[in-house]
PDB file of C-alpha atoms and ligand atoms in Angstrom:
ATOM      1  CA  UNK A 425      11.980   4.210  36.552  1.00 41.00           C
ATOM      2  CA  UNK A 426      10.351   3.638  33.226  1.00 49.00           C
ATOM      3  CA  UNK A 427      11.135   0.384  31.548  1.00 51.00           C
ATOM      4  CA  UNK A 428      11.085   2.044  28.136  1.00 60.00           C
ATOM      5  CA  UNK A 429      14.390   2.714  26.481  1.00 68.00           C
ATOM      6  CA  UNK A 430      15.280   6.401  26.436  1.00 92.00           C
ATOM      7  CA  UNK A 431      16.957   6.209  23.071  1.00 95.00           C
ATOM      8  CA  UNK A 432      16.566   3.636  20.350  1.00 96.00           C
ATOM      9  CA  UNK A 433      17.789   3.109  16.826  1.00 97.00           C
ATOM     10  CA  UNK A 434      15.389   1.993  14.141  1.00 97.00           C
ATOM     11  CA  UNK A 435      15.041   1.646  10.431  1.00 98.00           C
ATOM     12  CA  UNK A 436      11.883   3.324   9.171  1.00 97.00           C
ATOM     13  CA  UNK A 437       9.920   4.000   6.026  1.00 98.00           C
ATOM     14  CA  UNK A 438       8.129   7.347   5.952  1.00 97.00           C
ATOM     15  CA  UNK A 439       4.437   6.860   5.154  1.00 97.00           C
ATOM     16  CA  UNK A 440       3.092  10.291   6.008  1.00 96.00           C
ATOM     17  CA  UNK A 441       4.457  13.681   6.812  1.00 93.00           C
ATOM     18  CA  UNK A 442       2.528  16.620   8.208  1.00 93.00           C
ATOM     19  CA  UNK A 443       3.530  19.991   9.578  1.00 91.00           C
ATOM     20  CA  UNK A 444       3.653  20.185  13.329  1.00 90.00           C
ATOM     21  CA  UNK A 445       3.955  23.376  15.351  1.00 87.00           C
ATOM     22  CA  UNK A 446       6.133  26.197  14.018  1.00 87.00           C
ATOM     23  CA  UNK A 447       8.982  24.326  12.385  1.00 87.00           C
ATOM     24  CA  UNK A 448       8.568  20.629  13.084  1.00 90.00           C
ATOM     25  CA  UNK A 449       7.159  17.730  11.177  1.00 92.00           C
ATOM     26  CA  UNK A 450       5.087  14.846  12.426  1.00 95.00           C
ATOM     27  CA  UNK A 451       5.987  11.645  10.617  1.00 96.00           C
ATOM     28  CA  UNK A 452       4.059   8.401  10.456  1.00 97.00           C
ATOM     29  CA  UNK A 453       6.671   5.752   9.803  1.00 98.00           C
ATOM     30  CA  UNK A 454       6.708   1.979   9.540  1.00 98.00           C
ATOM     31  CA  UNK A 455       9.514   0.183  11.369  1.00 98.00           C
ATOM     32  CA  UNK A 456      10.638  -3.458  11.386  1.00 98.00           C
ATOM     33  CA  UNK A 457      10.345  -3.990  15.170  1.00 97.00           C
ATOM     34  CA  UNK A 458       7.753  -1.492  16.350  1.00 96.00           C
ATOM     35  CA  UNK A 459       5.292  -1.494  13.482  1.00 97.00           C
ATOM     36  CA  UNK A 460       3.734   1.850  12.685  1.00 98.00           C
ATOM     37  CA  UNK A 461       4.784   4.731  14.940  1.00 97.00           C
ATOM     38  CA  UNK A 462       4.565   8.519  14.959  1.00 97.00           C
ATOM     39  CA  UNK A 463       7.736  10.542  15.337  1.00 96.00           C
ATOM     40  CA  UNK A 464       8.577  14.226  15.567  1.00 94.00           C
ATOM     41  CA  UNK A 465      11.300  15.623  13.328  1.00 91.00           C
ATOM     42  CA  UNK A 466      12.259  18.838  15.140  1.00 87.00           C
ATOM     43  CA  UNK A 467      13.041  21.857  13.019  1.00 81.00           C
ATOM     44  CA  UNK A 468      12.675  19.796   9.861  1.00 79.00           C
ATOM     45  CA  UNK A 469      10.886  22.605   8.010  1.00 76.00           C
ATOM     46  CA  UNK A 470      13.720  25.109   8.493  1.00 75.00           C
ATOM     47  CA  UNK A 471      15.590  25.415   5.199  1.00 70.00           C
ATOM     48  CA  UNK A 472      18.968  24.987   6.886  1.00 65.00           C
ATOM     49  CA  UNK A 473      17.958  21.900   8.836  1.00 61.00           C
ATOM     50  CA  UNK A 474      20.388  19.089   8.278  1.00 60.00           C
ATOM     51  CA  UNK A 475      17.704  16.651   9.261  1.00 53.00           C
ATOM     52  CA  UNK A 476      15.125  17.727   6.682  1.00 47.00           C
ATOM     53  CA  UNK A 477      16.856  15.952   3.806  1.00 48.00           C
ATOM     54  CA  UNK A 478      16.686  12.671   5.652  1.00 61.00           C
ATOM     55  CA  UNK A 479      13.023  12.599   6.473  1.00 85.00           C
ATOM     56  CA  UNK A 480      11.648  12.697   2.945  1.00 91.00           C
ATOM     57  CA  UNK A 481       8.282  11.131   2.273  1.00 94.00           C
ATOM     58  CA  UNK A 482       8.532   7.477   1.117  1.00 96.00           C
ATOM     59  CA  UNK A 483      12.239   7.256   1.965  1.00 96.00           C
ATOM     60  CA  UNK A 484      13.827   4.430   3.938  1.00 97.00           C
ATOM     61  CA  UNK A 485      16.066   5.692   6.695  1.00 96.00           C
ATOM     62  CA  UNK A 486      17.936   4.827   9.847  1.00 96.00           C
ATOM     63  CA  UNK A 487      16.820   6.975  12.775  1.00 95.00           C
ATOM     64  CA  UNK A 488      18.101   7.533  16.263  1.00 95.00           C
ATOM     65  CA  UNK A 489      15.029   8.296  18.349  1.00 95.00           C
ATOM     66  CA  UNK A 490      14.610   9.732  21.849  1.00 95.00           C
ATOM     67  CA  UNK A 491      11.579   8.561  23.775  1.00 94.00           C
ATOM     68  CA  UNK A 492       9.318  11.524  24.575  1.00 91.00           C
ATOM     69  CA  UNK A 493       6.379  11.918  26.963  1.00 89.00           C
ATOM     70  CA  UNK A 494       3.818  11.711  24.210  1.00 88.00           C
ATOM     71  CA  UNK A 495       5.709  11.465  20.968  1.00 92.00           C
ATOM     72  CA  UNK A 496       9.177  10.151  20.280  1.00 95.00           C
ATOM     73  CA  UNK A 497      11.665  12.521  18.688  1.00 94.00           C
ATOM     74  CA  UNK A 498      14.149  11.858  15.894  1.00 94.00           C
ATOM     75  CA  UNK A 499      17.593  13.010  17.027  1.00 92.00           C
ATOM     76  CA  UNK A 500      19.613  11.706  14.088  1.00 92.00           C
ATOM     77  CA  UNK A 501      18.602  10.530  10.636  1.00 92.00           C
ATOM     78  CA  UNK A 502      20.414   8.919   7.786  1.00 93.00           C
ATOM     79  CA  UNK A 503      18.890   7.939   4.443  1.00 93.00           C
ATOM     80  CA  UNK A 504      19.388   4.331   3.420  1.00 96.00           C
ATOM     81  CA  UNK A 505      17.288   4.430   0.232  1.00 96.00           C
ATOM     82  CA  UNK A 506      15.669   7.627  -1.024  1.00 95.00           C
ATOM     83  CA  UNK A 507      13.355   6.044  -3.649  1.00 97.00           C
ATOM     84  CA  UNK A 508      13.778   9.303  -5.519  1.00 96.00           C
ATOM     85  CA  UNK A 509      11.538   8.498  -8.545  1.00 97.00           C
ATOM     86  CA  UNK A 510       8.603   8.335  -6.123  1.00 97.00           C
ATOM     87  CA  UNK A 511       8.880  12.071  -5.560  1.00 94.00           C
ATOM     88  CA  UNK A 512       9.842  13.074  -9.097  1.00 95.00           C
ATOM     89  CA  UNK A 513       7.194  11.458 -11.288  1.00 95.00           C
ATOM     90  CA  UNK A 514       3.611  12.435 -10.499  1.00 95.00           C
ATOM     91  CA  UNK A 515       2.091   9.076 -11.406  1.00 96.00           C
ATOM     92  CA  UNK A 516       4.672   7.155  -9.359  1.00 97.00           C
ATOM     93  CA  UNK A 517       4.139   9.633  -6.525  1.00 97.00           C
ATOM     94  CA  UNK A 518       0.412   8.980  -6.577  1.00 96.00           C
ATOM     95  CA  UNK A 519       0.902   5.221  -6.465  1.00 97.00           C
ATOM     96  CA  UNK A 520       3.358   5.658  -3.584  1.00 98.00           C
ATOM     97  CA  UNK A 521       0.719   7.682  -1.701  1.00 97.00           C
ATOM     98  CA  UNK A 522      -1.697   4.851  -2.299  1.00 97.00           C
ATOM     99  CA  UNK A 523       0.743   2.176  -1.074  1.00 98.00           C
ATOM    100  CA  UNK A 524       1.463   4.260   2.040  1.00 98.00           C
ATOM    101  CA  UNK A 525      -2.193   5.057   2.705  1.00 96.00           C
ATOM    102  CA  UNK A 526      -3.158   1.415   2.430  1.00 97.00           C
ATOM    103  CA  UNK A 527      -0.446   0.302   4.880  1.00 97.00           C
ATOM    104  CA  UNK A 528      -1.486   3.082   7.236  1.00 97.00           C
ATOM    105  CA  UNK A 529      -5.153   2.115   6.949  1.00 95.00           C
ATOM    106  CA  UNK A 530      -4.670  -1.591   7.570  1.00 95.00           C
ATOM    107  CA  UNK A 531      -2.242  -1.427  10.510  1.00 96.00           C
ATOM    108  CA  UNK A 532      -2.537  -0.235  14.084  1.00 95.00           C
ATOM    109  CA  UNK A 533       0.167   1.726  15.875  1.00 96.00           C
ATOM    110  CA  UNK A 534       2.904  -0.244  17.608  1.00 95.00           C
ATOM    111  CA  UNK A 535       1.720  -3.523  16.177  1.00 95.00           C
ATOM    112  CA  UNK A 536       4.950  -5.149  15.046  1.00 95.00           C
ATOM    113  CA  UNK A 537       4.866  -6.726  11.598  1.00 97.00           C
ATOM    114  CA  UNK A 538       8.254  -7.118   9.959  1.00 98.00           C
ATOM    115  CA  UNK A 539       6.763  -8.643   6.836  1.00 98.00           C
ATOM    116  CA  UNK A 540       4.722  -5.501   6.218  1.00 98.00           C
ATOM    117  CA  UNK A 541       7.913  -3.480   6.567  1.00 98.00           C
ATOM    118  CA  UNK A 542       9.649  -5.740   4.037  1.00 98.00           C
ATOM    119  CA  UNK A 543       6.689  -5.547   1.669  1.00 98.00           C
ATOM    120  CA  UNK A 544       6.598  -1.745   1.860  1.00 98.00           C
ATOM    121  CA  UNK A 545      10.293  -1.534   1.119  1.00 98.00           C
ATOM    122  CA  UNK A 546       9.889  -3.871  -1.833  1.00 98.00           C
ATOM    123  CA  UNK A 547       6.781  -2.083  -3.115  1.00 98.00           C
ATOM    124  CA  UNK A 548       8.466   1.324  -3.122  1.00 98.00           C
ATOM    125  CA  UNK A 549      11.318  -0.255  -5.058  1.00 98.00           C
ATOM    126  CA  UNK A 550       8.919  -1.724  -7.653  1.00 98.00           C
ATOM    127  CA  UNK A 551       7.143   1.600  -8.021  1.00 98.00           C
ATOM    128  CA  UNK A 552      10.467   3.290  -8.826  1.00 98.00           C
ATOM    129  CA  UNK A 553      11.082   1.112 -11.869  1.00 96.00           C
ATOM    130  CA  UNK A 554       7.961  -0.842 -12.865  1.00 95.00           C
ATOM    131  CA  UNK A 555       6.528  -0.224 -16.325  1.00 94.00           C
ATOM    132  CA  UNK A 556       3.128  -1.418 -15.205  1.00 96.00           C
ATOM    133  CA  UNK A 557       2.377   0.453 -11.992  1.00 97.00           C
ATOM    134  CA  UNK A 558      -1.134  -0.969 -11.837  1.00 96.00           C
ATOM    135  CA  UNK A 559       0.305  -4.467 -11.685  1.00 97.00           C
ATOM    136  CA  UNK A 560       2.667  -3.467  -8.887  1.00 98.00           C
ATOM    137  CA  UNK A 561      -0.238  -1.926  -6.978  1.00 98.00           C
ATOM    138  CA  UNK A 562      -2.410  -5.055  -7.363  1.00 98.00           C
ATOM    139  CA  UNK A 563       0.431  -7.313  -6.270  1.00 98.00           C
ATOM    140  CA  UNK A 564       1.070  -5.124  -3.246  1.00 98.00           C
ATOM    141  CA  UNK A 565      -2.625  -5.032  -2.309  1.00 97.00           C
ATOM    142  CA  UNK A 566      -3.030  -8.795  -2.388  1.00 97.00           C
ATOM    143  CA  UNK A 567       0.103  -9.399  -0.357  1.00 98.00           C
ATOM    144  CA  UNK A 568      -0.603  -6.659   2.164  1.00 98.00           C
ATOM    145  CA  UNK A 569      -4.110  -8.036   2.707  1.00 95.00           C
ATOM    146  CA  UNK A 570      -2.593 -11.438   3.423  1.00 95.00           C
ATOM    147  CA  UNK A 571      -0.127 -10.009   5.933  1.00 97.00           C
ATOM    148  CA  UNK A 572      -2.719  -8.052   7.915  1.00 95.00           C
ATOM    149  CA  UNK A 573      -5.236 -10.886   8.194  1.00 92.00           C
ATOM    150  CA  UNK A 574      -7.593 -10.054   5.309  1.00 91.00           C
ATOM    151  CA  UNK A 575      -6.373 -12.512   2.699  1.00 91.00           C
ATOM    152  CA  UNK A 576      -9.110 -12.820   0.076  1.00 91.00           C
ATOM    153  CA  UNK A 577     -10.220 -16.407  -0.409  1.00 92.00           C
ATOM    154  CA  UNK A 578      -9.878 -16.905  -4.176  1.00 95.00           C
ATOM    155  CA  UNK A 579     -10.121 -20.665  -4.411  1.00 96.00           C
ATOM    156  CA  UNK A 580     -13.209 -21.621  -2.425  1.00 96.00           C
ATOM    157  CA  UNK A 581     -16.747 -20.197  -2.561  1.00 96.00           C
ATOM    158  CA  UNK A 582     -17.515 -18.412   0.689  1.00 93.00           C
ATOM    159  CA  UNK A 583     -21.151 -19.550   0.410  1.00 94.00           C
ATOM    160  CA  UNK A 584     -21.007 -23.318  -0.146  1.00 95.00           C
ATOM    161  CA  UNK A 585     -17.272 -23.867   0.513  1.00 96.00           C
ATOM    162  CA  UNK A 586     -16.887 -25.718  -2.805  1.00 97.00           C
ATOM    163  CA  UNK A 587     -13.908 -25.097  -5.069  1.00 97.00           C
ATOM    164  CA  UNK A 588     -14.529 -22.247  -7.484  1.00 96.00           C
ATOM    165  CA  UNK A 589     -14.876 -23.536 -11.045  1.00 96.00           C
ATOM    166  CA  UNK A 590     -13.328 -21.864 -14.119  1.00 95.00           C
ATOM    167  CA  UNK A 591     -16.549 -20.026 -14.984  1.00 96.00           C
ATOM    168  CA  UNK A 592     -17.999 -16.625 -14.232  1.00 96.00           C
ATOM    169  CA  UNK A 593     -17.990 -16.291 -10.459  1.00 97.00           C
ATOM    170  CA  UNK A 594     -19.205 -13.427  -8.303  1.00 96.00           C
ATOM    171  CA  UNK A 595     -17.537 -10.955  -6.064  1.00 93.00           C
ATOM    172  CA  UNK A 596     -19.795 -10.210  -3.153  1.00 89.00           C
ATOM    173  CA  UNK A 597     -19.348  -6.635  -2.064  1.00 76.00           C
ATOM    174  CA  UNK A 598     -21.407  -7.285   1.033  1.00 73.00           C
ATOM    175  CA  UNK A 599     -19.239 -10.193   2.196  1.00 77.00           C
ATOM    176  CA  UNK A 600     -15.953  -9.035   0.717  1.00 77.00           C
ATOM    177  CA  UNK A 601     -15.502 -12.500  -0.773  1.00 87.00           C
ATOM    178  CA  UNK A 602     -15.918 -14.594  -3.910  1.00 94.00           C
ATOM    179  CA  UNK A 603     -19.018 -16.711  -4.502  1.00 96.00           C
ATOM    180  CA  UNK A 604     -19.543 -19.486  -7.039  1.00 97.00           C
ATOM    181  CA  UNK A 605     -22.045 -19.072  -9.897  1.00 95.00           C
ATOM    182  CA  UNK A 606     -24.758 -20.914  -7.992  1.00 96.00           C
ATOM    183  CA  UNK A 607     -24.376 -18.983  -4.722  1.00 95.00           C
ATOM    184  CA  UNK A 608     -23.698 -15.616  -6.297  1.00 94.00           C
ATOM    185  CA  UNK A 609     -25.766 -15.107  -9.407  1.00 90.00           C
ATOM    186  CA  UNK A 610     -28.990 -13.760  -7.909  1.00 90.00           C
ATOM    187  CA  UNK A 611     -27.589 -12.456  -4.679  1.00 91.00           C
ATOM    188  CA  UNK A 612     -27.924  -8.675  -4.297  1.00 89.00           C
ATOM    189  CA  UNK A 613     -24.723  -6.643  -4.146  1.00 87.00           C
ATOM    190  CA  UNK A 614     -22.627  -9.000  -6.261  1.00 92.00           C
ATOM    191  CA  UNK A 615     -20.584  -8.288  -9.378  1.00 92.00           C
ATOM    192  CA  UNK A 616     -19.454 -10.769 -12.010  1.00 94.00           C
ATOM    193  CA  UNK A 617     -15.827 -11.831 -11.853  1.00 96.00           C
ATOM    194  CA  UNK A 618     -14.554 -13.266 -15.132  1.00 97.00           C
ATOM    195  CA  UNK A 619     -12.460 -16.414 -15.383  1.00 97.00           C
ATOM    196  CA  UNK A 620      -9.453 -14.369 -16.487  1.00 97.00           C
ATOM    197  CA  UNK A 621      -9.741 -11.785 -13.721  1.00 97.00           C
ATOM    198  CA  UNK A 622      -9.909 -14.534 -11.100  1.00 97.00           C
ATOM    199  CA  UNK A 623      -6.892 -16.223 -12.703  1.00 97.00           C
ATOM    200  CA  UNK A 624      -4.909 -12.997 -12.506  1.00 98.00           C
ATOM    201  CA  UNK A 625      -5.883 -12.436  -8.865  1.00 97.00           C
ATOM    202  CA  UNK A 626      -4.806 -15.966  -7.962  1.00 97.00           C
ATOM    203  CA  UNK A 627      -1.575 -15.618  -9.883  1.00 97.00           C
ATOM    204  CA  UNK A 628      -0.693 -12.372  -8.121  1.00 98.00           C
ATOM    205  CA  UNK A 629      -1.620 -13.798  -4.741  1.00 97.00           C
ATOM    206  CA  UNK A 630       0.540 -16.910  -5.058  1.00 97.00           C
ATOM    207  CA  UNK A 631       3.569 -15.968  -7.187  1.00 97.00           C
ATOM    208  CA  UNK A 632       6.682 -13.902  -6.675  1.00 97.00           C
ATOM    209  CA  UNK A 633       6.760 -10.343  -7.979  1.00 97.00           C
ATOM    210  CA  UNK A 634       9.631 -11.246 -10.306  1.00 96.00           C
ATOM    211  CA  UNK A 635       7.238 -13.566 -12.142  1.00 97.00           C
ATOM    212  CA  UNK A 636       4.195 -11.295 -11.940  1.00 97.00           C
ATOM    213  CA  UNK A 637       5.987  -8.258 -13.308  1.00 95.00           C
ATOM    214  CA  UNK A 638       6.334 -10.054 -16.647  1.00 95.00           C
ATOM    215  CA  UNK A 639       2.567 -10.423 -17.071  1.00 95.00           C
ATOM    216  CA  UNK A 640       0.971  -8.397 -19.818  1.00 96.00           C
ATOM    217  CA  UNK A 641      -2.693  -7.680 -19.274  1.00 96.00           C
ATOM    218  CA  UNK A 642      -5.326  -6.226 -21.547  1.00 95.00           C
ATOM    219  CA  UNK A 643      -6.723  -2.939 -20.257  1.00 94.00           C
ATOM    220  CA  UNK A 644     -10.142  -4.488 -19.676  1.00 96.00           C
ATOM    221  CA  UNK A 645      -8.726  -7.230 -17.442  1.00 97.00           C
ATOM    222  CA  UNK A 646      -6.626  -4.697 -15.577  1.00 96.00           C
ATOM    223  CA  UNK A 647      -9.731  -2.611 -14.995  1.00 96.00           C
ATOM    224  CA  UNK A 648     -11.733  -5.604 -13.806  1.00 96.00           C
ATOM    225  CA  UNK A 649      -9.013  -6.789 -11.427  1.00 97.00           C
ATOM    226  CA  UNK A 650      -8.622  -3.288 -10.062  1.00 96.00           C
ATOM    227  CA  UNK A 651     -12.333  -2.960  -9.498  1.00 93.00           C
ATOM    228  CA  UNK A 652     -12.372  -6.289  -7.669  1.00 94.00           C
ATOM    229  CA  UNK A 653      -9.524  -5.465  -5.269  1.00 95.00           C
ATOM    230  CA  UNK A 654     -10.840  -1.959  -4.795  1.00 93.00           C
ATOM    231  CA  UNK A 655     -14.288  -3.268  -3.784  1.00 89.00           C
ATOM    232  CA  UNK A 656     -12.726  -5.769  -1.431  1.00 90.00           C
ATOM    233  CA  UNK A 657     -10.441  -3.172   0.154  1.00 93.00           C
ATOM    234  CA  UNK A 658     -13.134  -0.520   0.529  1.00 90.00           C
ATOM    235  CA  UNK A 659     -15.366  -3.083   2.217  1.00 88.00           C
ATOM    236  CA  UNK A 660     -12.743  -4.141   4.747  1.00 87.00           C
ATOM    237  CA  UNK A 661     -11.337  -0.689   5.342  1.00 88.00           C
ATOM    238  CA  UNK A 662     -14.856   0.726   5.639  1.00 82.00           C
ATOM    239  CA  UNK A 663     -13.867   3.839   3.723  1.00 78.00           C
ATOM    240  CA  UNK A 664     -12.539   5.109   0.437  1.00 79.00           C
ATOM    241  CA  UNK A 665      -8.938   6.191   0.153  1.00 82.00           C
ATOM    242  CA  UNK A 666      -8.079   9.742  -0.832  1.00 84.00           C
ATOM    243  CA  UNK A 667      -5.176   8.628  -3.000  1.00 86.00           C
ATOM    244  CA  UNK A 668      -7.464   6.374  -5.058  1.00 87.00           C
ATOM    245  CA  UNK A 669      -9.712   9.264  -6.012  1.00 86.00           C
ATOM    246  CA  UNK A 670      -6.689  11.336  -7.001  1.00 87.00           C
ATOM    247  CA  UNK A 671      -5.214   8.434  -8.956  1.00 88.00           C
ATOM    248  CA  UNK A 672      -8.402   8.030 -10.989  1.00 87.00           C
ATOM    249  CA  UNK A 673      -8.505  11.756 -11.651  1.00 89.00           C
ATOM    250  CA  UNK A 674      -4.858  11.757 -12.750  1.00 90.00           C
ATOM    251  CA  UNK A 675      -5.279   8.755 -15.039  1.00 89.00           C
ATOM    252  CA  UNK A 676      -8.336  10.353 -16.694  1.00 90.00           C
ATOM    253  CA  UNK A 677      -6.310  13.490 -17.323  1.00 90.00           C
ATOM    254  CA  UNK A 678      -3.403  11.523 -18.757  1.00 89.00           C
ATOM    255  CA  UNK A 679      -5.724   9.526 -21.036  1.00 88.00           C
ATOM    256  CA  UNK A 680      -7.331  12.745 -22.259  1.00 89.00           C
ATOM    257  CA  UNK A 681      -3.861  14.186 -22.941  1.00 88.00           C
ATOM    258  CA  UNK A 682      -2.911  11.117 -24.978  1.00 85.00           C
ATOM    259  CA  UNK A 683      -6.118  11.374 -27.003  1.00 84.00           C
ATOM    260  CA  UNK A 684      -5.386  15.027 -27.798  1.00 83.00           C
ATOM    261  CA  UNK A 685      -1.880  14.185 -28.977  1.00 79.00           C
ATOM    262  CA  UNK A 686      -2.963  11.395 -31.292  1.00 74.00           C
TER     263      UNK A 686
HETATM  264 ZN1   ZN B2199     -21.033 -21.546  -3.679  1.00 86.11          ZN
END
């Protein structure tokens, strides 16, 4: 007798969805008690499937799952929160892909982490309504990194262990950390990190979203903060994310469209 349950009920957030076989879908979902798992949604691509509406990308659902030999199978699904704007607005969709891809990239299968589940749920909610999607993405990045064991050290120099002063410091791409002016300024592979960018990073790392969402940042600071987290993430993930490339492409297109209109 196997000790595994034959059927279990779980909440899940759909991170990825790919076609599987003739009519099925393979879902990568994040659950509160089982971490990231892969599930089969049988017949989900048939137009008449009652299940297909409940396994939408980025939705939060309640699934009844049967344990399979290799992959577990969804037998019943109910949507708890559809996060509809994430599938209806291309920019929000792209950010949702990014949030999902980052969670997927930084977690291993069946590694339980309820706080990541809670953060994902919250992040999809923010992305549905936030005016400043970049801010929501930065906040999510910093908090996800903390939850998966890659919290960036933003207060102490990783070279000399002294407190970072309010001056130009350095982000070390090679170490994925921040260095003080003395340790960082002539070290290869470092980039300047302004006082304001470091302040913003610290603020996002230590405050609640409800406070951070009220911040208004100049475009240059936004760009600098994004470049800093992106460098840090790429270093630790050891690869670039597909959704980031698409996001940059989309934002360039939107900026060009705005220029044409004005
Ligand atoms: Zn130092």
